[in-house]
Amino acid sequence: NTITLATFPISLFCYNIWQMGMKYIQYNLFSKIRRIAFVVSAIVMFLSSLPALAEKTNVFFIHGANVSEQDARAWAAVMFKGLYQAGANMEFYPVAWQSDIGPSYNYHINASNAFVTASFLAPRVNSVPGRKVVIAHSLGTMVAAAAIEDYGMQVEKLIMLNSAIPS
């Protein structure tokens, strides 16, 4: 089980988008990602306007279920761009986890892997100093919630988008 945490500097974002080419992203996935990025951008614009949140924040993005590694990278790039363009003062950490296990997608196997992933994620997030906000989508909310509840991940806010668990 592997988790990838990496910062997304602007130059890397531009390079990745052109290297990957948008043709690799299915239009329906890209459309969904754009809508979510817009919502998150609005949230971040509101939050960053508050004086207490003007300092740099560490933002962790956890994708949802049935997302390939390539789509996870593309989704993270779109989220980063939306947040950056909204003026977020942040370090961005996309969290890649294996959420498309099985020859044909099996939700229950991947939900089980969300709990395993949480055990690896919590210490990595806790090792990053400063303010921390987690943005999670779908089954990614289960990863985040399990990391907080079961493994003591310390975050200031958890933003759940189309959550796979009740809020």
GROMACS .gro file of N, CA and C in nm:
model
  501
    1ASN      N    1   0.084  -0.118   0.000
    1ASN     CA    2   0.000   0.000   0.000
    1ASN      C    3   0.088   0.124   0.000
    2THR      N    4   0.070   0.213  -0.094
    2THR     CA    5   0.153   0.331  -0.101
    2THR      C    6   0.066   0.456  -0.103
    3ILE      N    7   0.120   0.561  -0.044
    3ILE     CA    8   0.055   0.692  -0.047
    3ILE      C    9   0.160   0.788  -0.099
    4THR      N   10   0.119   0.874  -0.187
    4THR     CA   11   0.210   0.973  -0.240
    4THR      C   12   0.168   1.110  -0.191
    5LEU      N   13   0.256   1.178  -0.121
    5LEU     CA   14   0.234   1.317  -0.083
    5LEU      C   15   0.339   1.399  -0.155
    6ALA      N   16   0.296   1.500  -0.225
    6ALA     CA   17   0.392   1.585  -0.294
    6ALA      C   18   0.336   1.725  -0.303
    7THR      N   19   0.423   1.823  -0.294
    7THR     CA   20   0.375   1.960  -0.316
    7THR      C   21   0.362   1.982  -0.465
    8PHE      N   22   0.281   2.076  -0.503
    8PHE     CA   23   0.255   2.106  -0.643
    8PHE      C   24   0.297   2.248  -0.674
    9PRO      N   25   0.425   2.276  -0.701
    9PRO     CA   26   0.461   2.411  -0.740
    9PRO      C   27   0.396   2.444  -0.875
   10ILE      N   28   0.379   2.571  -0.901
   10ILE     CA   29   0.309   2.613  -1.022
   10ILE      C   30   0.377   2.560  -1.148
   11SER      N   31   0.509   2.567  -1.153
   11SER     CA   32   0.577   2.520  -1.274
   11SER      C   33   0.553   2.371  -1.297
   12LEU      N   34   0.550   2.291  -1.191
   12LEU     CA   35   0.523   2.149  -1.203
   12LEU      C   36   0.382   2.127  -1.254
   13PHE      N   37   0.287   2.206  -1.203
   13PHE     CA   38   0.148   2.194  -1.246
   13PHE      C   39   0.138   2.218  -1.397
   14CYS      N   40   0.197   2.325  -1.445
   14CYS     CA   41   0.190   2.357  -1.588
   14CYS      C   42   0.256   2.246  -1.670
   15TYR      N   43   0.369   2.198  -1.625
   15TYR     CA   44   0.440   2.092  -1.695
   15TYR      C   45   0.355   1.966  -1.702
   16ASN      N   46   0.296   1.927  -1.589
   16ASN     CA   47   0.216   1.805  -1.586
   16ASN      C   48   0.094   1.814  -1.677
   17ILE      N   49   0.027   1.927  -1.676
   17ILE     CA   50  -0.091   1.940  -1.761
   17ILE      C   51  -0.054   1.921  -1.907
   18TRP      N   52   0.052   1.984  -1.951
   18TRP     CA   53   0.089   1.973  -2.092
   18TRP      C   54   0.152   1.838  -2.123
   19GLN      N   55   0.223   1.782  -2.027
   19GLN     CA   56   0.284   1.651  -2.050
   19GLN      C   57   0.175   1.545  -2.061
   20MET      N   58   0.076   1.552  -1.973
   20MET     CA   59  -0.029   1.451  -1.974
   20MET      C   60  -0.125   1.474  -2.090
   21GLY      N   61  -0.148   1.597  -2.126
   21GLY     CA   62  -0.242   1.627  -2.232
   21GLY      C   63  -0.385   1.603  -2.185
   22MET      N   64  -0.471   1.696  -2.210
   22MET     CA   65  -0.608   1.682  -2.164
   22MET      C   66  -0.682   1.569  -2.236
   23LYS      N   67  -0.631   1.523  -2.348
   23LYS     CA   68  -0.700   1.417  -2.421
   23LYS      C   69  -0.708   1.288  -2.341
   24TYR      N   70  -0.622   1.274  -2.238
   24TYR     CA   71  -0.625   1.153  -2.157
   24TYR      C   72  -0.737   1.155  -2.054
   25ILE      N   73  -0.792   1.271  -2.029
   25ILE     CA   74  -0.897   1.283  -1.929
   25ILE      C   75  -1.031   1.272  -1.999
   26GLN      N   76  -1.113   1.180  -1.953
   26GLN     CA   77  -1.245   1.168  -2.013
   26GLN      C   78  -1.324   1.294  -1.983
   27TYR      N   79  -1.402   1.339  -2.078
   27TYR     CA   80  -1.472   1.466  -2.063
   27TYR      C   81  -1.563   1.466  -1.940
   28ASN      N   82  -1.636   1.357  -1.915
   28ASN     CA   83  -1.728   1.358  -1.801
   28ASN      C   84  -1.652   1.371  -1.669
   29LEU      N   85  -1.535   1.307  -1.657
   29LEU     CA   86  -1.454   1.321  -1.537
   29LEU      C   87  -1.402   1.463  -1.524
   30PHE      N   88  -1.353   1.519  -1.633
   30PHE     CA   89  -1.298   1.654  -1.631
   30PHE      C   90  -1.407   1.754  -1.593
   31SER      N   91  -1.527   1.736  -1.646
   31SER     CA   92  -1.638   1.825  -1.615
   31SER      C   93  -1.671   1.819  -1.466
   32LYS      N   94  -1.674   1.699  -1.410
   32LYS     CA   95  -1.703   1.682  -1.267
   32LYS      C   96  -1.593   1.747  -1.183
   33ILE      N   97  -1.469   1.728  -1.222
   33ILE     CA   98  -1.357   1.786  -1.150
   33ILE      C   99  -1.365   1.938  -1.153
   34ARG      N  100  -1.398   1.995  -1.268
   34ARG     CA  101  -1.409   2.142  -1.278
   34ARG      C  102  -1.516   2.195  -1.186
   35ARG      N  103  -1.630   2.127  -1.178
   35ARG     CA  104  -1.738   2.172  -1.090
   35ARG      C  105  -1.694   2.168  -0.944
   36ILE      N  106  -1.628   2.059  -0.904
   36ILE     CA  107  -1.582   2.048  -0.766
   36ILE      C  108  -1.475   2.153  -0.737
   37ALA      N  109  -1.383   2.173  -0.831
   37ALA     CA  110  -1.278   2.273  -0.812
   37ALA      C  111  -1.339   2.412  -0.796
   38PHE      N  112  -1.447   2.441  -0.868
   38PHE     CA  113  -1.514   2.570  -0.856
   38PHE      C  114  -1.571   2.587  -0.716
   39VAL      N  115  -1.637   2.483  -0.664
   39VAL     CA  116  -1.695   2.488  -0.529
   39VAL      C  117  -1.585   2.509  -0.426
   40VAL      N  118  -1.477   2.433  -0.438
   40VAL     CA  119  -1.367   2.446  -0.343
   40VAL      C  120  -1.303   2.584  -0.354
   41SER      N  121  -1.292   2.636  -0.475
   41SER     CA  122  -1.236   2.770  -0.492
   41SER      C  123  -1.319   2.873  -0.417
   42ALA      N  124  -1.451   2.861  -0.425
   42ALA     CA  125  -1.539   2.953  -0.353
   42ALA      C  126  -1.519   2.940  -0.203
   43ILE      N  127  -1.504   2.818  -0.154
   43ILE     CA  128  -1.482   2.795  -0.011
   43ILE      C  129  -1.351   2.859   0.032
   44VAL      N  130  -1.246   2.838  -0.046
   44VAL     CA  131  -1.115   2.890  -0.009
   44VAL      C  132  -1.113   3.042  -0.015
   45MET      N  133  -1.181   3.101  -0.115
   45MET     CA  134  -1.187   3.247  -0.122
   45MET      C  135  -1.252   3.303   0.004
   46PHE      N  136  -1.359   3.240   0.050
   46PHE     CA  137  -1.425   3.284   0.172
   46PHE      C  138  -1.333   3.267   0.292
   47LEU      N  139  -1.274   3.149   0.306
   47LEU     CA  140  -1.188   3.121   0.421
   47LEU      C  141  -1.066   3.213   0.424
   48SER      N  142  -1.005   3.237   0.309
   48SER     CA  143  -0.883   3.318   0.308
   48SER      C  144  -0.912   3.466   0.330
   49SER      N  145  -1.039   3.507   0.320
   49SER     CA  146  -1.072   3.646   0.347
   49SER      C  147  -1.079   3.673   0.497
   50LEU      N  148  -1.089   3.569   0.578
   50LEU     CA  149  -1.093   3.586   0.723
   50LEU      C  150  -0.951   3.611   0.774
   51PRO      N  151  -0.933   3.708   0.864
   51PRO     CA  152  -0.798   3.742   0.910
   51PRO      C  153  -0.721   3.624   0.969
   52ALA      N  154  -0.787   3.538   1.043
   52ALA     CA  155  -0.717   3.426   1.107
   52ALA      C  156  -0.667   3.324   1.007
   53LEU      N  157  -0.723   3.323   0.887
   53LEU     CA  158  -0.684   3.223   0.788
   53LEU      C  159  -0.597   3.280   0.678
   54ALA      N  160  -0.547   3.402   0.698
   54ALA     CA  161  -0.465   3.465   0.595
   54ALA      C  162  -0.325   3.403   0.587
   55GLU      N  163  -0.281   3.334   0.693
   55GLU     CA  164  -0.150   3.270   0.689
   55GLU      C  165  -0.153   3.147   0.598
   56LYS      N  166  -0.035   3.104   0.557
   56LYS     CA  167  -0.025   2.988   0.467
   56LYS      C  168  -0.081   2.863   0.533
   57THR      N  169  -0.160   2.789   0.454
   57THR     CA  170  -0.225   2.667   0.501
   57THR      C  171  -0.177   2.549   0.419
   58ASN      N  172  -0.162   2.435   0.483
   58ASN     CA  173  -0.131   2.311   0.413
   58ASN      C  174  -0.263   2.246   0.374
   59VAL      N  175  -0.286   2.230   0.245
   59VAL     CA  176  -0.411   2.173   0.195
   59VAL      C  177  -0.381   2.034   0.140
   60PHE      N  178  -0.451   1.934   0.192
   60PHE     CA  179  -0.437   1.796   0.147
   60PHE      C  180  -0.563   1.758   0.071
   61PHE      N  181  -0.547   1.710  -0.052
   61PHE     CA  182  -0.661   1.670  -0.133
   61PHE      C  183  -0.660   1.518  -0.148
   62ILE      N  184  -0.772   1.453  -0.110
   62ILE     CA  185  -0.784   1.308  -0.119
   62ILE      C  186  -0.895   1.276  -0.219
   63HIS      N  187  -0.859   1.212  -0.328
   63HIS     CA  188  -0.959   1.177  -0.431
   63HIS      C  189  -1.050   1.065  -0.383
   64GLY      N  190  -1.155   1.041  -0.457
   64GLY     CA  191  -1.254   0.939  -0.421
   64GLY      C  192  -1.227   0.804  -0.484
   65ALA      N  193  -1.332   0.725  -0.491
   65ALA     CA  194  -1.323   0.586  -0.538
   65ALA      C  195  -1.313   0.577  -0.690
   66ASN      N  196  -1.257   0.464  -0.732
   66ASN     CA  197  -1.248   0.428  -0.874
   66ASN      C  198  -1.175   0.534  -0.955
   67VAL      N  199  -1.062   0.580  -0.904
   67VAL     CA  200  -0.981   0.680  -0.971
   67VAL      C  201  -0.845   0.618  -0.999
   68SER      N  202  -0.807   0.615  -1.126
   68SER     CA  203  -0.676   0.559  -1.162
   68SER      C  204  -0.566   0.656  -1.119
   69GLU      N  205  -0.443   0.607  -1.120
   69GLU     CA  206  -0.331   0.694  -1.083
   69GLU      C  207  -0.322   0.815  -1.175
   70GLN      N  208  -0.342   0.792  -1.304
   70GLN     CA  209  -0.336   0.901  -1.402
   70GLN      C  210  -0.447   1.003  -1.378
   71ASP      N  211  -0.569   0.956  -1.352
   71ASP     CA  212  -0.679   1.047  -1.325
   71ASP      C  213  -0.660   1.120  -1.193
   72ALA      N  214  -0.599   1.054  -1.094
   72ALA     CA  215  -0.572   1.119  -0.966
   72ALA      C  216  -0.477   1.236  -0.984
   73ARG      N  217  -0.375   1.218  -1.067
   73ARG     CA  218  -0.280   1.326  -1.094
   73ARG      C  219  -0.348   1.442  -1.167
   74ALA      N  220  -0.432   1.407  -1.264
   74ALA     CA  221  -0.504   1.511  -1.339
   74ALA      C  222  -0.600   1.587  -1.249
   75TRP      N  223  -0.673   1.514  -1.166
   75TRP     CA  224  -0.768   1.575  -1.074
   75TRP      C  225  -0.697   1.669  -0.977
   76ALA      N  226  -0.585   1.624  -0.923
   76ALA     CA  227  -0.507   1.707  -0.831
   76ALA      C  228  -0.460   1.834  -0.901
   77ALA      N  229  -0.419   1.822  -1.025
   77ALA     CA  230  -0.373   1.940  -1.099
   77ALA      C  231  -0.486   2.041  -1.118
   78VAL      N  232  -0.606   1.992  -1.149
   78VAL     CA  233  -0.721   2.081  -1.167
   78VAL      C  234  -0.759   2.146  -1.033
   79MET      N  235  -0.757   2.068  -0.926
   79MET     CA  236  -0.788   2.123  -0.793
   79MET      C  237  -0.686   2.229  -0.754
   80PHE      N  238  -0.558   2.199  -0.778
   80PHE     CA  239  -0.454   2.297  -0.746
   80PHE      C  240  -0.477   2.426  -0.822
   81LYS      N  241  -0.505   2.415  -0.951
   81LYS     CA  242  -0.525   2.535  -1.033
   81LYS      C  243  -0.644   2.616  -0.983
   82GLY      N  244  -0.755   2.549  -0.951
   82GLY     CA  245  -0.872   2.620  -0.901
   82GLY      C  246  -0.844   2.692  -0.770
   83LEU      N  247  -0.776   2.625  -0.680
   83LEU     CA  248  -0.743   2.685  -0.551
   83LEU      C  249  -0.644   2.800  -0.567
   84TYR      N  250  -0.544   2.779  -0.652
   84TYR     CA  251  -0.443   2.883  -0.674
   84TYR      C  252  -0.506   3.007  -0.736
   85GLN      N  253  -0.590   2.986  -0.839
   85GLN     CA  254  -0.655   3.099  -0.905
   85GLN      C  255  -0.753   3.171  -0.813
   86ALA      N  256  -0.804   3.099  -0.713
   86ALA     CA  257  -0.894   3.162  -0.616
   86ALA      C  258  -0.816   3.242  -0.512
   87GLY      N  259  -0.685   3.234  -0.519
   87GLY     CA  260  -0.602   3.312  -0.428
   87GLY      C  261  -0.565   3.243  -0.299
   88ALA      N  262  -0.577   3.110  -0.296
   88ALA     CA  263  -0.544   3.037  -0.174
   88ALA      C  264  -0.395   3.052  -0.142
   89ASN      N  265  -0.365   3.086  -0.019
   89ASN     CA  266  -0.228   3.095   0.029
   89ASN      C  267  -0.196   2.959   0.091
   90MET      N  268  -0.135   2.869   0.012
   90MET     CA  269  -0.128   2.729   0.054
   90MET      C  270  -0.007   2.657   0.001
   91GLU      N  271   0.022   2.548   0.069
   91GLU     CA  272   0.105   2.439   0.015
   91GLU      C  273   0.004   2.330  -0.017
   92PHE      N  274   0.010   2.274  -0.137
   92PHE     CA  275  -0.090   2.177  -0.182
   92PHE      C  276  -0.028   2.038  -0.183
   93TYR      N  277  -0.094   1.944  -0.117
   93TYR     CA  278  -0.047   1.807  -0.109
   93TYR      C  279  -0.155   1.713  -0.164
   94PRO      N  280  -0.141   1.669  -0.288
   94PRO     CA  281  -0.236   1.569  -0.336
   94PRO      C  282  -0.203   1.433  -0.276
   95VAL      N  283  -0.304   1.363  -0.230
   95VAL     CA  284  -0.285   1.230  -0.171
   95VAL      C  285  -0.335   1.127  -0.272
   96ALA      N  286  -0.244   1.047  -0.325
   96ALA     CA  287  -0.280   0.942  -0.420
   96ALA      C  288  -0.289   0.811  -0.344
   97TRP      N  289  -0.401   0.743  -0.356
   97TRP     CA  290  -0.419   0.614  -0.291
   97TRP      C  291  -0.487   0.521  -0.389
   98GLN      N  292  -0.468   0.392  -0.372
   98GLN     CA  293  -0.522   0.293  -0.465
   98GLN      C  294  -0.670   0.273  -0.437
   99SER      N  295  -0.753   0.330  -0.525
   99SER     CA  296  -0.898   0.324  -0.504
   99SER      C  297  -0.969   0.255  -0.620
  100ASP      N  298  -0.893   0.187  -0.703
  100ASP     CA  299  -0.952   0.117  -0.819
  100ASP      C  300  -0.903  -0.028  -0.824
  101ILE      N  301  -0.908  -0.094  -0.708
  101ILE     CA  302  -0.859  -0.231  -0.696
  101ILE      C  303  -0.957  -0.328  -0.762
  102GLY      N  304  -0.903  -0.429  -0.827
  102GLY     CA  305  -0.984  -0.536  -0.885
  102GLY      C  306  -0.993  -0.525  -1.036
  103PRO      N  307  -1.009  -0.641  -1.103
  103PRO     CA  308  -1.020  -0.640  -1.249
  103PRO      C  309  -1.145  -0.565  -1.296
  104SER      N  310  -1.254  -0.583  -1.222
  104SER     CA  311  -1.370  -0.498  -1.243
  104SER      C  312  -1.391  -0.429  -1.109
  105TYR      N  313  -1.417  -0.304  -1.112
  105TYR     CA  314  -1.421  -0.223  -0.991
  105TYR      C  315  -1.509  -0.286  -0.883
  106ASN      N  316  -1.457  -0.294  -0.760
  106ASN     CA  317  -1.529  -0.351  -0.647
  106ASN      C  318  -1.527  -0.250  -0.533
  107TYR      N  319  -1.642  -0.187  -0.507
  107TYR     CA  320  -1.651  -0.081  -0.406
  107TYR      C  321  -1.610  -0.132  -0.268
  108HIS      N  322  -1.653  -0.250  -0.230
  108HIS     CA  323  -1.627  -0.299  -0.095
  108HIS      C  324  -1.479  -0.323  -0.070
  109ILE      N  325  -1.408  -0.375  -0.167
  109ILE     CA  326  -1.263  -0.393  -0.152
  109ILE      C  327  -1.195  -0.258  -0.137
  110ASN      N  328  -1.239  -0.161  -0.217
  110ASN     CA  329  -1.178  -0.028  -0.211
  110ASN      C  330  -1.214   0.045  -0.082
  111ALA      N  331  -1.335   0.024  -0.032
  111ALA     CA  332  -1.374   0.083   0.097
  111ALA      C  333  -1.286   0.026   0.208
  112SER      N  334  -1.258  -0.102   0.203
  112SER     CA  335  -1.169  -0.164   0.300
  112SER      C  336  -1.029  -0.104   0.290
  113ASN      N  337  -0.983  -0.081   0.168
  113ASN     CA  338  -0.851  -0.021   0.148
  113ASN      C  339  -0.846   0.123   0.198
  114ALA      N  340  -0.959   0.191   0.201
  114ALA     CA  341  -0.963   0.328   0.254
  114ALA      C  342  -0.919   0.329   0.400
  115PHE      N  343  -0.962   0.229   0.477
  115PHE     CA  344  -0.922   0.221   0.618
  115PHE      C  345  -0.774   0.190   0.633
  116VAL      N  346  -0.722   0.104   0.546
  116VAL     CA  347  -0.579   0.073   0.548
  116VAL      C  348  -0.499   0.198   0.513
  117THR      N  349  -0.545   0.270   0.412
  117THR     CA  350  -0.477   0.392   0.369
  117THR      C  351  -0.473   0.495   0.481
  118ALA      N  352  -0.581   0.505   0.558
  118ALA     CA  353  -0.588   0.601   0.669
  118ALA      C  354  -0.474   0.581   0.768
  119SER      N  355  -0.438   0.456   0.792
  119SER     CA  356  -0.331   0.428   0.888
  119SER      C  357  -0.196   0.480   0.840
  120PHE      N  358  -0.176   0.487   0.710
  120PHE     CA  359  -0.051   0.541   0.654
  120PHE      C  360  -0.057   0.693   0.641
  121LEU      N  361  -0.177   0.745   0.617
  121LEU     CA  362  -0.192   0.889   0.593
  121LEU      C  363  -0.172   0.971   0.720
  122ALA      N  364  -0.232   0.929   0.831
  122ALA     CA  365  -0.230   1.010   0.954
  122ALA      C  366  -0.089   1.052   0.996
  123PRO      N  367   0.007   0.961   1.006
  123PRO     CA  368   0.141   1.007   1.049
  123PRO      C  369   0.208   1.100   0.949
  124ARG      N  370   0.179   1.081   0.821
  124ARG     CA  371   0.240   1.169   0.721
  124ARG      C  372   0.183   1.310   0.732
  125VAL      N  373   0.052   1.322   0.747
  125VAL     CA  374  -0.009   1.454   0.762
  125VAL      C  375   0.036   1.518   0.892
  126ASN      N  376   0.040   1.442   0.999
  126ASN     CA  377   0.083   1.496   1.129
  126ASN      C  378   0.227   1.544   1.127
  127SER      N  379   0.309   1.492   1.037
  127SER     CA  380   0.449   1.533   1.031
  127SER      C  381   0.469   1.667   0.961
  128VAL      N  382   0.365   1.718   0.896
  128VAL     CA  383   0.374   1.847   0.827
  128VAL      C  384   0.339   1.957   0.928
  129PRO      N  385   0.430   2.052   0.951
  129PRO     CA  386   0.402   2.157   1.049
  129PRO      C  387   0.304   2.261   0.995
  130GLY      N  388   0.233   2.326   1.085
  130GLY     CA  389   0.146   2.437   1.048
  130GLY      C  390  -0.001   2.396   1.037
  131ARG      N  391  -0.078   2.490   0.985
  131ARG     CA  392  -0.222   2.471   0.969
  131ARG      C  393  -0.249   2.367   0.862
  132LYS      N  394  -0.351   2.283   0.885
  132LYS     CA  395  -0.381   2.176   0.789
  132LYS      C  396  -0.531   2.171   0.762
  133VAL      N  397  -0.565   2.167   0.634
  133VAL     CA  398  -0.702   2.151   0.588
  133VAL      C  399  -0.704   2.032   0.493
  134VAL      N  400  -0.801   1.943   0.511
  134VAL     CA  401  -0.817   1.829   0.422
  134VAL      C  402  -0.942   1.850   0.338
  135ILE      N  403  -0.928   1.834   0.208
  135ILE     CA  404  -1.042   1.835   0.116
  135ILE      C  405  -1.050   1.694   0.061
  136ALA      N  406  -1.164   1.628   0.082
  136ALA     CA  407  -1.179   1.490   0.040
  136ALA      C  408  -1.308   1.473  -0.040
  137HIS      N  409  -1.302   1.384  -0.138
  137HIS     CA  410  -1.418   1.357  -0.222
  137HIS      C  411  -1.459   1.211  -0.208
  138SER      N  412  -1.589   1.186  -0.198
  138SER     CA  413  -1.646   1.053  -0.204
  138SER      C  414  -1.579   0.959  -0.103
  139LEU      N  415  -1.522   0.849  -0.150
  139LEU     CA  416  -1.459   0.753  -0.060
  139LEU      C  417  -1.334   0.811   0.007
  140GLY      N  418  -1.279   0.917  -0.049
  140GLY     CA  419  -1.168   0.987   0.016
  140GLY      C  420  -1.208   1.044   0.151
  141THR      N  421  -1.339   1.074   0.169
  141THR     CA  422  -1.385   1.122   0.299
  141THR      C  423  -1.374   1.011   0.405
  142MET      N  424  -1.389   0.887   0.361
  142MET     CA  425  -1.373   0.776   0.456
  142MET      C  426  -1.227   0.763   0.497
  143VAL      N  427  -1.136   0.783   0.402
  143VAL     CA  428  -0.992   0.782   0.434
  143VAL      C  429  -0.964   0.889   0.539
  144ALA      N  430  -1.012   1.011   0.514
  144ALA     CA  431  -0.985   1.123   0.605
  144ALA      C  432  -1.049   1.100   0.742
  145ALA      N  433  -1.175   1.060   0.744
  145ALA     CA  434  -1.245   1.042   0.871
  145ALA      C  435  -1.180   0.931   0.954
  146ALA      N  436  -1.141   0.823   0.891
  146ALA     CA  437  -1.075   0.713   0.963
  146ALA      C  438  -0.938   0.759   1.014
  147ALA      N  439  -0.867   0.839   0.935
  147ALA     CA  440  -0.736   0.888   0.979
  147ALA      C  441  -0.752   0.979   1.101
  148ILE      N  442  -0.858   1.059   1.103
  148ILE     CA  443  -0.882   1.148   1.216
  148ILE      C  444  -0.927   1.069   1.339
  149GLU      N  445  -1.028   0.986   1.322
  149GLU     CA  446  -1.090   0.916   1.435
  149GLU      C  447  -1.005   0.801   1.487
  150ASP      N  448  -0.952   0.719   1.397
  150ASP     CA  449  -0.883   0.597   1.439
  150ASP      C  450  -0.732   0.614   1.458
  151TYR      N  451  -0.672   0.711   1.389
  151TYR     CA  452  -0.526   0.722   1.391
  151TYR      C  453  -0.475   0.859   1.436
  152GLY      N  454  -0.564   0.944   1.485
  152GLY     CA  455  -0.522   1.070   1.546
  152GLY      C  456  -0.468   1.175   1.451
  153MET      N  457  -0.511   1.175   1.325
  153MET     CA  458  -0.466   1.280   1.233
  153MET      C  459  -0.520   1.414   1.282
  154GLN      N  460  -0.433   1.512   1.293
  154GLN     CA  461  -0.468   1.644   1.344
  154GLN      C  462  -0.485   1.742   1.228
  155VAL      N  463  -0.609   1.787   1.205
  155VAL     CA  464  -0.637   1.886   1.101
  155VAL      C  465  -0.730   1.991   1.159
  156GLU      N  466  -0.722   2.110   1.102
  156GLU     CA  467  -0.810   2.218   1.147
  156GLU      C  468  -0.949   2.207   1.087
  157LYS      N  469  -0.955   2.168   0.960
  157LYS     CA  470  -1.083   2.156   0.891
  157LYS      C  471  -1.081   2.034   0.799
  158LEU      N  472  -1.197   1.973   0.785
  158LEU     CA  473  -1.218   1.866   0.687
  158LEU      C  474  -1.334   1.909   0.599
  159ILE      N  475  -1.307   1.928   0.472
  159ILE     CA  476  -1.411   1.965   0.375
  159ILE      C  477  -1.446   1.840   0.297
  160MET      N  478  -1.571   1.795   0.310
  160MET     CA  479  -1.616   1.671   0.246
  160MET      C  480  -1.703   1.705   0.125
  161LEU      N  481  -1.663   1.655   0.009
  161LEU     CA  482  -1.737   1.678  -0.115
  161LEU      C  483  -1.802   1.547  -0.160
  162ASN      N  484  -1.933   1.548  -0.179
  162ASN     CA  485  -2.006   1.426  -0.217
  162ASN      C  486  -1.961   1.308  -0.132
  163SER      N  487  -1.973   1.325  -0.003
  163SER     CA  488  -1.918   1.230   0.093
  163SER      C  489  -1.979   1.091   0.082
  164ALA      N  490  -1.894   0.989   0.100
  164ALA     CA  491  -1.938   0.850   0.103
  164ALA      C  492  -1.986   0.813   0.242
  165ILE      N  493  -1.969   0.904   0.337
  165ILE     CA  494  -2.014   0.881   0.474
  165ILE      C  495  -2.103   0.997   0.516
  166PRO      N  496  -2.192   0.977   0.612
  166PRO     CA  497  -2.275   1.089   0.657
  166PRO      C  498  -2.190   1.194   0.726
  167SER      N  499  -2.226   1.319   0.707
  167SER     CA  500  -2.148   1.428   0.769
  167SER      C  501  -2.196   1.459   0.902
   0.00000   0.00000   0.00000
